[in-house]
Short mmCIF file of C-alpha atoms in Angstrom, two decimals:
data_model
loop_
_atom_site.label_atom_id
_atom_site.label_comp_id
_atom_site.label_asym_id
_atom_site.label_seq_id
_atom_site.Cartn_x
_atom_site.Cartn_y
_atom_site.Cartn_z
CA UNK A 1 246.82 107.79 115.49
CA UNK A 2 246.63 104.24 116.47
CA UNK A 3 246.41 102.25 119.64
CA UNK A 4 248.54 99.02 120.15
CA UNK A 5 250.34 96.93 122.75
CA UNK A 6 253.72 97.85 124.26
CA UNK A 7 256.71 98.27 121.53
CA UNK A 8 259.42 95.81 121.27
CA UNK A 9 262.80 96.58 122.13
CA UNK A 10 264.77 98.71 119.65
CA UNK A 11 266.76 96.84 117.35
CA UNK A 12 270.60 97.14 117.92
CA UNK A 13 272.74 99.10 115.41
CA UNK A 14 274.35 97.29 112.51
CA UNK A 15 272.91 93.85 111.33
CA UNK A 16 269.55 92.94 112.90
CA UNK A 17 269.64 89.46 114.49
CA UNK A 18 266.29 87.45 114.56
CA UNK A 19 264.22 89.52 115.97
CA UNK A 20 261.30 88.33 118.41
CA UNK A 21 258.72 90.49 117.94
CA UNK A 22 255.52 89.88 119.89
CA UNK A 23 252.02 89.27 118.00
CA UNK A 24 250.32 92.48 118.10
CA UNK A 25 247.04 94.18 117.77
CA UNK A 26 246.77 97.63 116.33
CA UNK A 27 244.33 100.28 115.40
CA UNK A 28 244.88 103.17 113.25
CA UNK A 29 243.95 105.64 110.44
CA UNK A 30 245.37 105.41 107.05
CA UNK A 31 244.71 106.61 103.45
CA UNK A 32 243.72 104.03 101.08
CA UNK A 33 245.27 104.96 97.79
CA UNK A 34 243.68 103.98 94.39
CA UNK A 35 246.77 103.92 92.15
CA UNK A 36 244.54 103.98 88.86
CA UNK A 37 242.58 107.39 89.54
CA UNK A 38 245.05 108.71 92.18
CA UNK A 39 242.37 109.11 94.96
CA UNK A 40 242.81 108.38 98.38
CA UNK A 41 240.14 108.09 101.18
CA UNK A 42 240.31 107.55 104.69
CA UNK A 43 240.27 104.45 106.09
CA UNK A 44 240.58 102.70 109.63
CA UNK A 45 242.90 99.45 109.93
CA UNK A 46 242.87 96.91 112.44
CA UNK A 47 245.28 94.30 113.11
CA UNK A 48 244.53 91.17 114.97
CA UNK A 49 246.49 87.87 115.19
CA UNK A 50 245.06 86.47 112.19
CA UNK A 51 243.21 89.20 109.89
CA UNK A 52 243.62 92.82 108.89
CA UNK A 53 240.56 94.45 108.78
CA UNK A 54 239.84 97.52 106.47
CA UNK A 55 237.17 99.54 107.65
CA UNK A 56 235.22 102.35 105.94
CA UNK A 57 233.03 105.31 107.39
CA UNK A 58 229.35 105.08 106.92
CA UNK A 59 226.23 106.99 108.23
CA UNK A 60 223.72 104.42 109.58
CA UNK A 61 220.10 104.55 111.12
CA UNK A 62 220.43 103.82 114.88
CA UNK A 63 216.68 104.42 115.94
CA UNK A 64 213.53 105.49 114.21
CA UNK A 65 212.03 104.85 110.85
CA UNK A 66 214.42 104.21 107.95
CA UNK A 67 212.62 104.78 104.94
CA UNK A 68 215.78 104.81 102.67
CA UNK A 69 219.06 102.94 103.74
CA UNK A 70 221.15 105.26 101.66
CA UNK A 71 219.29 108.80 100.91
CA UNK A 72 218.64 111.14 103.82
CA UNK A 73 216.22 114.16 102.95
CA UNK A 74 216.87 117.00 105.70
CA UNK A 75 215.13 120.31 106.08
CA UNK A 76 217.32 123.22 107.07
CA UNK A 77 215.98 126.54 108.53
CA UNK A 78 218.53 129.47 107.54
CA UNK A 79 219.65 131.26 110.55
CA UNK A 80 220.48 135.05 110.70
CA UNK A 81 223.61 134.21 112.10
CA UNK A 82 225.39 131.37 110.90
CA UNK A 83 223.25 130.61 107.83
CA UNK A 84 222.89 127.12 107.14
CA UNK A 85 226.12 125.87 109.01
CA UNK A 86 227.91 124.08 106.80
CA UNK A 87 230.48 124.43 103.87
CA UNK A 88 231.06 122.43 100.70
CA UNK A 89 233.61 121.17 98.22
CA UNK A 90 233.65 119.40 94.81
CA UNK A 91 231.59 119.86 91.70
CA UNK A 92 231.34 118.03 88.12
CA UNK A 93 233.96 120.12 86.66
CA UNK A 94 236.19 118.26 88.52
CA UNK A 95 234.87 114.97 88.03
CA UNK A 96 233.84 114.89 91.64
CA UNK A 97 230.63 115.17 93.72
CA UNK A 98 229.88 118.03 96.06
CA UNK A 99 230.10 117.11 99.81
CA UNK A 100 229.69 118.64 102.89
CA UNK A 101 233.38 119.39 104.09
CA UNK A 102 232.71 121.35 107.46
CA UNK A 103 229.60 121.18 109.81
CA UNK A 104 229.52 124.16 112.25
CA UNK A 105 228.78 123.11 115.93
CA UNK A 106 225.30 124.55 117.03
CA UNK A 107 224.57 126.01 114.00
CA UNK A 108 221.57 124.75 111.72
CA UNK A 109 223.02 121.68 110.09
CA UNK A 110 224.47 120.44 113.34
CA UNK A 111 221.01 120.79 114.99
CA UNK A 112 219.49 118.29 112.70
CA UNK A 113 221.71 115.45 113.82
CA UNK A 114 221.14 114.22 110.28
CA UNK A 115 223.95 115.58 108.48
CA UNK A 116 227.71 114.56 108.35
CA UNK A 117 230.94 115.80 106.86
CA UNK A 118 231.32 113.59 103.79
CA UNK A 119 227.84 113.69 102.75
CA UNK A 120 227.14 114.05 99.09
CA UNK A 121 224.65 116.73 98.23
CA UNK A 122 222.09 114.71 95.58
CA UNK A 123 219.35 117.48 95.78
CA UNK A 124 218.53 120.90 96.67
CA UNK A 125 214.67 121.68 97.13
CA UNK A 126 214.13 118.88 94.76
CA UNK A 127 216.64 119.97 92.04
CA UNK A 128 218.94 117.17 91.48
CA UNK A 129 222.51 118.47 91.59
CA UNK A 130 224.35 115.15 91.05
CA UNK A 131 225.81 116.44 87.74
CA UNK A 132 226.11 120.17 88.82
CA UNK A 133 229.08 122.31 89.28
CA UNK A 134 230.58 123.89 92.41
CA UNK A 135 229.13 127.31 91.76
CA UNK A 136 225.62 126.02 90.50
CA UNK A 137 225.28 124.24 94.00
CA UNK A 138 226.50 127.20 95.91
CA UNK A 139 223.96 129.30 94.11
CA UNK A 140 220.96 127.06 94.78
CA UNK A 141 222.06 126.63 98.59
CA UNK A 142 222.36 130.67 99.12
CA UNK A 143 219.28 131.38 97.30
CA UNK A 144 216.85 128.64 98.30
CA UNK A 145 214.97 130.83 101.18
CA UNK A 146 214.90 130.42 104.59
CA UNK A 147 214.04 126.88 104.60
CA UNK A 148 216.23 124.27 102.58
CA UNK A 149 215.53 120.49 101.62
CA UNK A 150 218.61 118.73 100.89
CA UNK A 151 218.64 115.17 99.99
CA UNK A 152 222.08 113.54 100.85
CA UNK A 153 224.31 110.28 100.81
CA UNK A 154 227.24 109.54 102.83
CA UNK A 155 229.95 108.97 100.32
CA UNK A 156 232.33 106.24 101.75
CA UNK A 157 235.20 106.32 99.11
CA UNK A 158 235.04 110.24 98.79
CA UNK A 159 238.65 111.32 97.67
CA UNK A 160 240.41 112.41 100.81
CA UNK A 161 240.82 115.96 99.68
CA UNK A 162 237.22 116.76 99.70
CA UNK A 163 236.85 115.96 103.16
CA UNK A 164 239.02 117.39 106.24
CA UNK A 165 241.53 115.17 107.56
CA UNK A 166 240.16 113.29 110.61
CA UNK A 167 240.32 115.71 113.85
CA UNK A 168 241.90 118.82 111.58
CA UNK A 169 240.38 122.14 110.76
CA UNK A 170 240.44 123.08 106.83
CA UNK A 171 240.97 126.25 105.38
CA UNK A 172 238.09 128.35 104.35
CA UNK A 173 237.58 129.95 101.09
CA UNK A 174 237.92 133.95 100.72
CA UNK A 175 234.13 134.58 100.47
CA UNK A 176 234.81 138.36 100.17
CA UNK A 177 236.22 137.71 96.64
CA UNK A 178 232.91 135.94 95.39
CA UNK A 179 234.80 133.23 93.98
CA UNK A 180 234.66 129.58 95.30
CA UNK A 181 236.88 126.40 94.13
CA UNK A 182 235.65 122.86 94.10
CA UNK A 183 238.92 121.91 95.99
CA UNK A 184 238.29 124.58 98.83
CA UNK A 185 235.44 125.15 101.15
CA UNK A 186 232.71 127.22 100.10
CA UNK A 187 231.04 128.38 103.34
CA UNK A 188 227.26 128.48 104.03
CA UNK A 189 227.36 129.47 107.19
CA UNK A 190 227.62 133.52 106.90
CA UNK A 191 224.50 135.58 107.48
CA UNK A 192 221.41 134.66 105.59
CA UNK A 193 220.29 136.69 102.37
CA UNK A 194 216.57 136.48 103.04
CA UNK A 195 214.72 139.73 103.44
CA UNK A 196 213.25 138.57 106.91
CA UNK A 197 214.10 140.28 109.74
CA UNK A 198 212.53 138.20 112.36
CA UNK A 199 214.93 135.20 113.10
CA UNK A 200 213.34 131.81 112.06
CA UNK A 201 213.14 128.99 114.89
CA UNK A 202 216.26 126.90 114.95
CA UNK A 203 216.54 123.71 113.33
CA UNK A 204 216.10 120.68 115.48
CA UNK A 205 215.23 117.17 115.21
CA UNK A 206 211.52 115.70 115.46
CA UNK A 207 211.03 112.92 117.84
CA UNK A 208 209.85 110.44 115.20
CA UNK A 209 212.39 111.15 112.72
CA UNK A 210 215.32 108.46 112.64
CA UNK A 211 218.69 109.15 114.08
CA UNK A 212 221.70 108.72 112.48
CA UNK A 213 225.25 107.90 113.55
CA UNK A 214 228.77 108.08 111.68
CA UNK A 215 230.46 104.72 112.47
CA UNK A 216 233.39 102.59 111.10
CA UNK A 217 232.31 99.33 109.51
CA UNK A 218 234.09 96.49 108.55
CA UNK A 219 234.22 96.24 104.63
CA UNK A 220 237.36 93.94 104.18
CA UNK A 221 239.02 91.16 106.11
CA UNK A 222 242.36 89.92 104.69
CA UNK A 223 243.56 86.64 106.30
CA UNK A 224 247.10 86.55 107.09
CA UNK A 225 247.91 82.92 106.98
CA UNK A 226 250.50 82.73 103.89
CA UNK A 227 249.80 86.38 103.27
CA UNK A 228 252.18 88.42 101.73
CA UNK A 229 253.33 92.20 101.69
CA UNK A 230 254.36 94.50 98.80
CA UNK A 231 256.03 97.98 98.71
CA UNK A 232 256.38 97.85 94.89
CA UNK A 233 254.23 100.51 93.12
CA UNK A 234 252.12 98.47 90.24
CA UNK A 235 253.76 98.45 86.98
CA UNK A 236 257.18 99.63 88.20
CA UNK A 237 260.01 98.47 90.35
CA UNK A 238 260.03 101.47 92.52
CA UNK A 239 259.12 101.11 96.22
CA UNK A 240 256.30 103.14 97.63
CA UNK A 241 257.20 105.75 100.21
CA UNK A 242 255.37 105.02 103.56
CA UNK A 243 252.74 102.57 101.95
CA UNK A 244 252.37 99.16 101.28
CA UNK A 245 249.41 96.52 100.51
CA UNK A 246 249.03 93.21 101.92
CA UNK A 247 247.79 90.40 99.62
CA UNK A 248 245.80 87.22 100.76
CA UNK A 249 246.70 83.74 100.00
CA UNK A 250 243.51 83.62 97.85
CA UNK A 251 244.45 87.00 96.03
CA UNK A 252 242.34 89.38 98.12
CA UNK A 253 244.30 92.72 98.62
CA UNK A 254 243.79 95.26 101.10
CA UNK A 255 244.83 97.88 98.42
CA UNK A 256 247.66 100.10 99.05
CA UNK A 257 247.60 101.59 102.61
CA UNK A 258 249.41 104.96 102.58
CA UNK A 259 250.50 106.12 106.14
CA UNK A 260 251.17 109.64 107.29
CA UNK A 261 254.98 109.42 108.70
CA UNK A 262 257.64 106.93 107.66
CA UNK A 263 257.62 105.94 111.45
CA UNK A 264 254.06 104.96 111.29
CA UNK A 265 254.32 102.98 108.22
CA UNK A 266 257.50 101.25 109.55
CA UNK A 267 255.57 100.31 112.90
CA UNK A 268 252.86 98.77 110.91
CA UNK A 269 254.95 96.86 108.48
CA UNK A 270 256.80 95.23 111.19
CA UNK A 271 253.41 94.68 113.09
CA UNK A 272 251.85 92.87 110.02
CA UNK A 273 254.96 91.01 109.08
CA UNK A 274 255.26 89.63 112.75
CA UNK A 275 251.77 88.16 112.78
CA UNK A 276 252.39 86.75 109.28
CA UNK A 277 255.51 84.97 110.41
CA UNK A 278 253.82 83.84 113.75
CA UNK A 279 251.03 82.41 111.68
CA UNK A 280 253.64 80.96 109.10
CA UNK A 281 255.58 79.14 112.10
CA UNK A 282 252.24 77.48 113.22
CA UNK A 283 251.66 76.34 109.55
CA UNK A 284 255.41 74.88 109.86
CA UNK A 285 254.95 72.99 113.02
CA UNK A 286 251.62 71.53 111.67
CA UNK A 287 253.20 70.25 108.49
CA UNK A 288 256.45 68.89 110.51
CA UNK A 289 254.32 66.44 112.55
CA UNK A 290 253.41 64.84 109.10
CA UNK A 291 257.03 64.58 108.08
CA UNK A 292 259.75 62.39 109.04
CA UNK A 293 262.95 64.01 111.14
CA UNK A 294 264.86 64.06 108.26
CA UNK A 295 262.20 65.98 106.06
CA UNK A 296 261.31 68.93 108.51
CA UNK A 297 260.72 72.44 107.29
CA UNK A 298 263.13 74.71 108.73
CA UNK A 299 261.79 78.12 107.36
CA UNK A 300 259.47 79.16 104.30
CA UNK A 301 258.17 82.63 103.25
CA UNK A 302 257.52 85.13 100.52
CA UNK A 303 260.23 86.91 98.69
CA UNK A 304 260.36 88.86 95.35
CA UNK A 305 262.57 87.37 92.81
CA UNK A 306 264.22 89.58 90.04
CA UNK A 307 263.86 88.20 86.75
CA UNK A 308 266.03 89.56 83.69
CA UNK A 309 263.67 90.41 80.47
CA UNK A 310 265.26 89.61 76.75
CA UNK A 311 265.89 93.39 76.63
CA UNK A 312 267.97 93.18 79.54
CA UNK A 313 264.79 94.95 81.78
CA UNK A 314 264.61 93.81 85.33
CA UNK A 315 261.05 92.67 86.78
CA UNK A 316 260.60 91.18 90.44
CA UNK A 317 257.77 88.41 90.74
CA UNK A 318 256.50 87.08 94.26
CA UNK A 319 258.10 83.74 94.68
CA UNK A 320 257.40 81.39 97.76
CA UNK A 321 260.57 79.83 99.25
CA UNK A 322 261.02 76.93 101.78
CA UNK A 323 263.78 74.90 103.32
CA UNK A 324 262.67 71.48 103.87
CA UNK A 325 265.07 68.50 104.81
CA UNK A 326 267.54 68.14 101.78
CA UNK A 327 265.92 70.69 99.60
CA UNK A 328 265.44 74.26 98.78
CA UNK A 329 262.11 74.77 97.10
CA UNK A 330 260.95 77.45 94.76
CA UNK A 331 257.17 77.92 94.44
CA UNK A 332 254.74 80.47 92.66
CA UNK A 333 252.21 79.96 95.57
CA UNK A 334 252.37 78.22 98.89
CA UNK A 335 252.12 74.43 99.32
CA UNK A 336 249.17 74.06 101.31
CA UNK A 337 249.01 70.25 101.19
CA UNK A 338 251.50 67.38 100.90
CA UNK A 339 250.87 66.76 97.37
CA UNK A 340 251.85 70.73 96.57
CA UNK A 341 255.58 70.13 97.32
CA UNK A 342 256.19 68.01 94.25
CA UNK A 343 254.66 71.08 92.04
CA UNK A 344 257.52 73.03 92.87
CA UNK A 345 259.04 75.28 90.10
CA UNK A 346 262.50 74.63 91.23
CA UNK A 347 264.18 72.12 93.65
CA UNK A 348 267.72 72.34 94.62
CA UNK A 349 269.98 70.29 96.99
CA UNK A 350 270.93 72.43 100.02
CA UNK A 351 274.42 71.20 99.77
CA UNK A 352 274.72 72.41 96.52
CA UNK A 353 273.78 76.11 96.56
CA UNK A 354 275.29 79.17 98.06
CA UNK A 355 273.39 81.83 99.95
CA UNK A 356 274.91 85.13 99.81
CA UNK A 357 273.55 88.57 101.20
CA UNK A 358 273.95 91.44 98.83
CA UNK A 359 272.79 94.33 100.78
CA UNK A 360 274.27 96.53 103.68
CA UNK A 361 272.19 96.56 106.81
CA UNK A 362 269.82 99.21 108.01
CA UNK A 363 267.11 98.87 110.73
CA UNK A 364 263.95 98.99 108.98
CA UNK A 365 262.70 102.25 110.17
CA UNK A 366 265.98 103.93 109.43
CA UNK A 367 265.75 102.96 105.84
CA UNK A 368 262.08 104.13 105.53
CA UNK A 369 263.03 107.31 107.30
CA UNK A 370 265.85 108.01 104.73
CA UNK A 371 263.58 107.73 101.96
CA UNK A 372 260.76 109.89 103.60
CA UNK A 373 262.83 112.59 105.09
CA UNK A 374 265.82 113.22 102.50
CA UNK A 375 263.73 112.83 99.44
CA UNK A 376 265.57 109.53 98.22
CA UNK A 377 262.43 108.45 96.20
CA UNK A 378 264.57 108.27 92.93
CA UNK A 379 267.75 106.86 94.92
CA UNK A 380 268.76 103.84 92.75
CA UNK A 381 270.35 101.22 94.78
CA UNK A 382 269.57 97.76 93.39
CA UNK A 383 266.03 99.18 92.50
CA UNK A 384 265.74 100.76 95.68
CA UNK A 385 265.82 97.58 97.52
CA UNK A 386 267.66 97.32 100.51
CA UNK A 387 267.24 93.80 101.79
CA UNK A 388 268.42 91.19 98.93
CA UNK A 389 270.22 88.00 98.95
CA UNK A 390 271.10 85.43 95.94
CA UNK A 391 271.08 81.67 95.90
CA UNK A 392 273.57 80.36 93.45
CA UNK A 393 272.78 76.98 91.81
CA UNK A 394 274.69 74.63 89.55
CA UNK A 395 276.00 75.17 86.28
CA UNK A 396 276.81 78.60 87.44
CA UNK A 397 273.32 79.82 87.52
CA UNK A 398 271.42 81.66 90.37
CA UNK A 399 268.31 83.62 91.64
CA UNK A 400 268.11 86.96 93.18
CA UNK A 401 265.73 87.69 95.78
CA UNK A 402 264.77 90.56 98.20
CA UNK A 403 262.56 90.74 101.07
CA UNK A 404 260.51 93.68 102.60
CA UNK A 405 262.38 94.02 106.43
CA UNK A 406 265.95 93.55 107.35
CA UNK A 407 264.97 91.09 110.16
CA UNK A 408 263.45 88.83 107.23
CA UNK A 409 266.81 88.87 105.62
CA UNK A 410 268.72 87.92 108.90
CA UNK A 411 265.99 85.17 109.35
CA UNK A 412 266.61 83.83 105.81
CA UNK A 413 270.50 83.78 106.32
CA UNK A 414 270.38 81.80 109.66
CA UNK A 415 267.84 79.81 108.20
CA UNK A 416 269.88 78.62 105.05
CA UNK A 417 272.93 78.34 107.52
CA UNK A 418 271.05 75.88 109.80
CA UNK A 419 269.33 73.99 107.21
CA UNK A 420 272.62 73.34 105.30
CA UNK A 421 274.42 72.43 108.62
CA UNK A 422 271.55 69.78 109.14
CA UNK A 423 271.85 68.53 105.73
CA UNK A 424 275.52 68.10 105.69
CA UNK A 425 275.14 66.23 108.97
CA UNK A 426 272.72 64.01 107.86
CA UNK A 427 274.19 63.10 104.65
CA UNK A 428 277.77 62.86 105.86
CA UNK A 429 279.37 62.85 102.65
CA UNK A 430 278.49 63.61 98.89
CA UNK A 431 280.68 61.91 95.91
CA UNK A 432 280.90 63.14 92.34
CA UNK A 433 282.43 61.88 89.39
CA UNK A 434 285.70 63.85 87.90
CA UNK A 435 288.46 63.14 85.76
CA UNK A 436 292.09 63.62 86.91
CA UNK A 437 295.33 62.96 84.85
CA UNK A 438 293.26 61.50 82.20
CA UNK A 439 291.47 58.89 84.33
CA UNK A 440 287.89 58.77 85.54
CA UNK A 441 287.79 59.10 89.36
CA UNK A 442 285.47 59.73 92.47
CA UNK A 443 285.49 62.94 94.27
CA UNK A 444 284.16 62.46 97.89
CA UNK A 445 283.56 65.32 100.45
CA UNK A 446 283.25 63.65 103.77
CA UNK A 447 281.95 65.64 106.93
CA UNK A 448 284.15 63.57 109.29
CA UNK A 449 287.21 62.63 106.92
CA UNK A 450 287.45 65.64 104.33
CA UNK A 451 288.57 65.19 100.81
CA UNK A 452 289.30 61.82 99.19
CA UNK A 453 289.56 60.93 95.62
CA UNK A 454 289.66 57.34 94.48
CA UNK A 455 289.78 54.80 91.53
CA UNK A 456 285.70 54.60 90.31
CA UNK A 457 286.70 50.92 89.51
CA UNK A 458 288.96 49.54 92.00
CA UNK A 459 288.07 51.80 94.74
CA UNK A 460 291.78 52.34 95.56
CA UNK A 461 292.17 55.68 97.32
CA UNK A 462 294.75 58.02 95.27
CA UNK A 463 294.98 60.74 97.93
CA UNK A 464 293.15 62.16 100.96
CA UNK A 465 293.19 65.54 102.78
CA UNK A 466 291.48 66.91 105.80
CA UNK A 467 289.34 70.21 105.53
CA UNK A 468 292.09 72.11 107.40
CA UNK A 469 294.75 71.24 104.66
CA UNK A 470 292.77 73.15 102.06
CA UNK A 471 294.82 76.25 101.71
CA UNK A 472 292.88 77.73 98.50
CA UNK A 473 291.31 77.11 95.40
CA UNK A 474 290.93 78.52 91.72
CA UNK A 475 288.63 77.55 88.86
CA UNK A 476 288.22 78.60 85.21
CA UNK A 477 284.37 79.10 85.75
CA UNK A 478 283.46 76.24 83.67
CA UNK A 479 284.73 72.41 84.54
CA UNK A 480 288.34 72.68 85.88
CA UNK A 481 289.28 73.50 89.51
CA UNK A 482 292.49 73.67 91.22
CA UNK A 483 292.65 72.47 94.96
CA UNK A 484 295.72 73.33 96.88
CA UNK A 485 296.49 71.35 99.96
CA UNK A 486 299.18 71.51 102.58
CA UNK A 487 300.89 68.07 103.12
CA UNK A 488 301.34 67.77 107.06
CA UNK A 489 304.64 65.96 106.84
CA UNK A 490 306.47 68.32 104.50
CA UNK A 491 304.38 71.34 104.70
CA UNK A 492 304.55 71.69 101.19
CA UNK A 493 301.72 72.89 99.12
CA UNK A 494 300.22 70.25 96.83
CA UNK A 495 297.94 71.14 93.65
CA UNK A 496 295.18 68.86 92.70
CA UNK A 497 293.62 69.76 89.14
CA UNK A 498 290.15 68.07 88.76
CA UNK A 499 287.55 68.60 86.18
CA UNK A 500 283.74 68.22 86.80
CA UNK A 501 280.75 68.12 84.75
CA UNK A 502 279.11 70.49 87.01
CA UNK A 503 281.86 72.41 88.77
CA UNK A 504 279.57 74.93 90.47
CA UNK A 505 277.82 72.28 92.42
CA UNK A 506 281.01 70.60 93.49
CA UNK A 507 282.41 74.21 94.78
CA UNK A 508 279.19 74.87 96.57
CA UNK A 509 279.22 71.26 98.14
CA UNK A 510 282.90 71.98 99.25
CA UNK A 511 281.83 75.43 100.93
CA UNK A 512 278.72 73.82 102.51
CA UNK A 513 280.82 71.19 104.28
CA UNK A 514 283.34 73.74 105.54
CA UNK A 515 281.00 75.88 107.15
CA UNK A 516 279.25 73.09 108.69
CA UNK A 517 282.65 71.76 109.78
CA UNK A 518 283.53 75.45 111.22
CA UNK A 519 279.82 75.73 112.97
CA UNK A 520 280.40 72.08 114.52
CA UNK A 521 283.58 73.17 115.90
CA UNK A 522 282.24 76.48 117.45
CA UNK A 523 278.60 76.44 117.37
CA UNK A 524 278.40 79.91 118.84
CA UNK A 525 280.61 81.35 115.72
CA UNK A 526 277.39 82.42 113.57
CA UNK A 527 279.14 83.66 110.33
CA UNK A 528 280.62 80.23 109.40
CA UNK A 529 280.10 81.21 105.89
CA UNK A 530 282.73 83.86 105.59
CA UNK A 531 285.28 81.34 107.00
CA UNK A 532 284.35 78.86 104.37
CA UNK A 533 284.74 81.42 101.64
CA UNK A 534 288.33 82.00 103.23
CA UNK A 535 289.38 78.54 102.54
CA UNK A 536 288.07 78.71 98.86
CA UNK A 537 289.86 81.70 97.33
CA UNK A 538 288.31 81.44 93.90
CA UNK A 539 289.73 83.52 90.83
#
């Protein structure tokens, strides 16, 4: 139930690339779900390039006098055939108001032009029924005589079960049984019960009476610049099925938008994400105008970070990541000014971190459909988060993240490779203090030369090998590493055992330089990271 621009081409099977999804405008119907009460009501969602707007239905006066902006008092003349021409649902016994759930065309209620599905009944012939049960309101309406005056107010946030799905007929209750339920229609469209034999004149609007229409009105606009999407249920780590919410930079939220099919949810998720990404790209370009060529932002965006609790429990918290210049940044909120960059929670050198994808690849709609159609709501696969990656840092520590879409994961992987490659080329070399055979030495990783070990005092080179000569490595997971090099002349393997204060940072640096070297030799070869790992067979 949506209108949108042309769909992008279908994603190829297997690992998705950096998908170029055009900026979309979309309009559709969703359920706005209140996870606290469990109620959901119909809203219309409008997506533009910069804003996601939530619209709710309301009844407004379009002409004539309007003595009360909220309440309408309408007089119905009961017809011998068709009665009042409406049905109601709800009741105080279920803590919901009584609302009009059906209006039958060309009958009494419809002829007034002043009653609408979703109107809450406040009074019947002057009697307040706001706290009345379903049966009490049914009794009043059926025994109110030929002329019934009702006061109503349109209930903008009526739970969806009180109203019919838009454009769909609803079931009628079994009137012959004499029973009625607040969750089903109680029809007041049967033959009238009065003793009059002559049919009263049909209800019709008076010329001076106000005219009303039901319209979609804007109630909330969520700016998409630096906004984030969440599919996780509040208070849990499980993903919602066919639902998500959008949270603006200032904390304003759409609430949980629940769609009727997994495909519709996937379409909306991709469209909103594409517009957010486009705005983020614009922000990056503006920020880069103020930065030097060696301090450019390569990529940034929202992710969820997995945090380990003291009781081994796991929670995910939103984080904003950025790849800029020589560094990898982790923020609790996006940097919107130059000063914000120094307020990052963590800053790591790109040459000393290791990016790794942790999830098998599925297209976004396939994953959502699998959850929806196959009943995999409780399927435990890394907290049901299909798009995960880690960033390993110094001293054996790391960060574990997930994103909402496979296309986002593809972008992060390529962006890390690109940012690392650019930093390796800019840096040229990295030197670390180490010890070898009881001596304090310097170990250098050089993009052009390879590996060099020299005396820190005399600067005398003890040994040097190219990247291609590295045939393997092993380490103790603490401080010691064994590097295996092949002598070009003798073809024999030479082992060099070194000890570093932060072994992890050194190994990540070696990995980054090898990956960059592979990429420089064959730029078309994307997965240089896997080649780099083959050089380093760590135990």
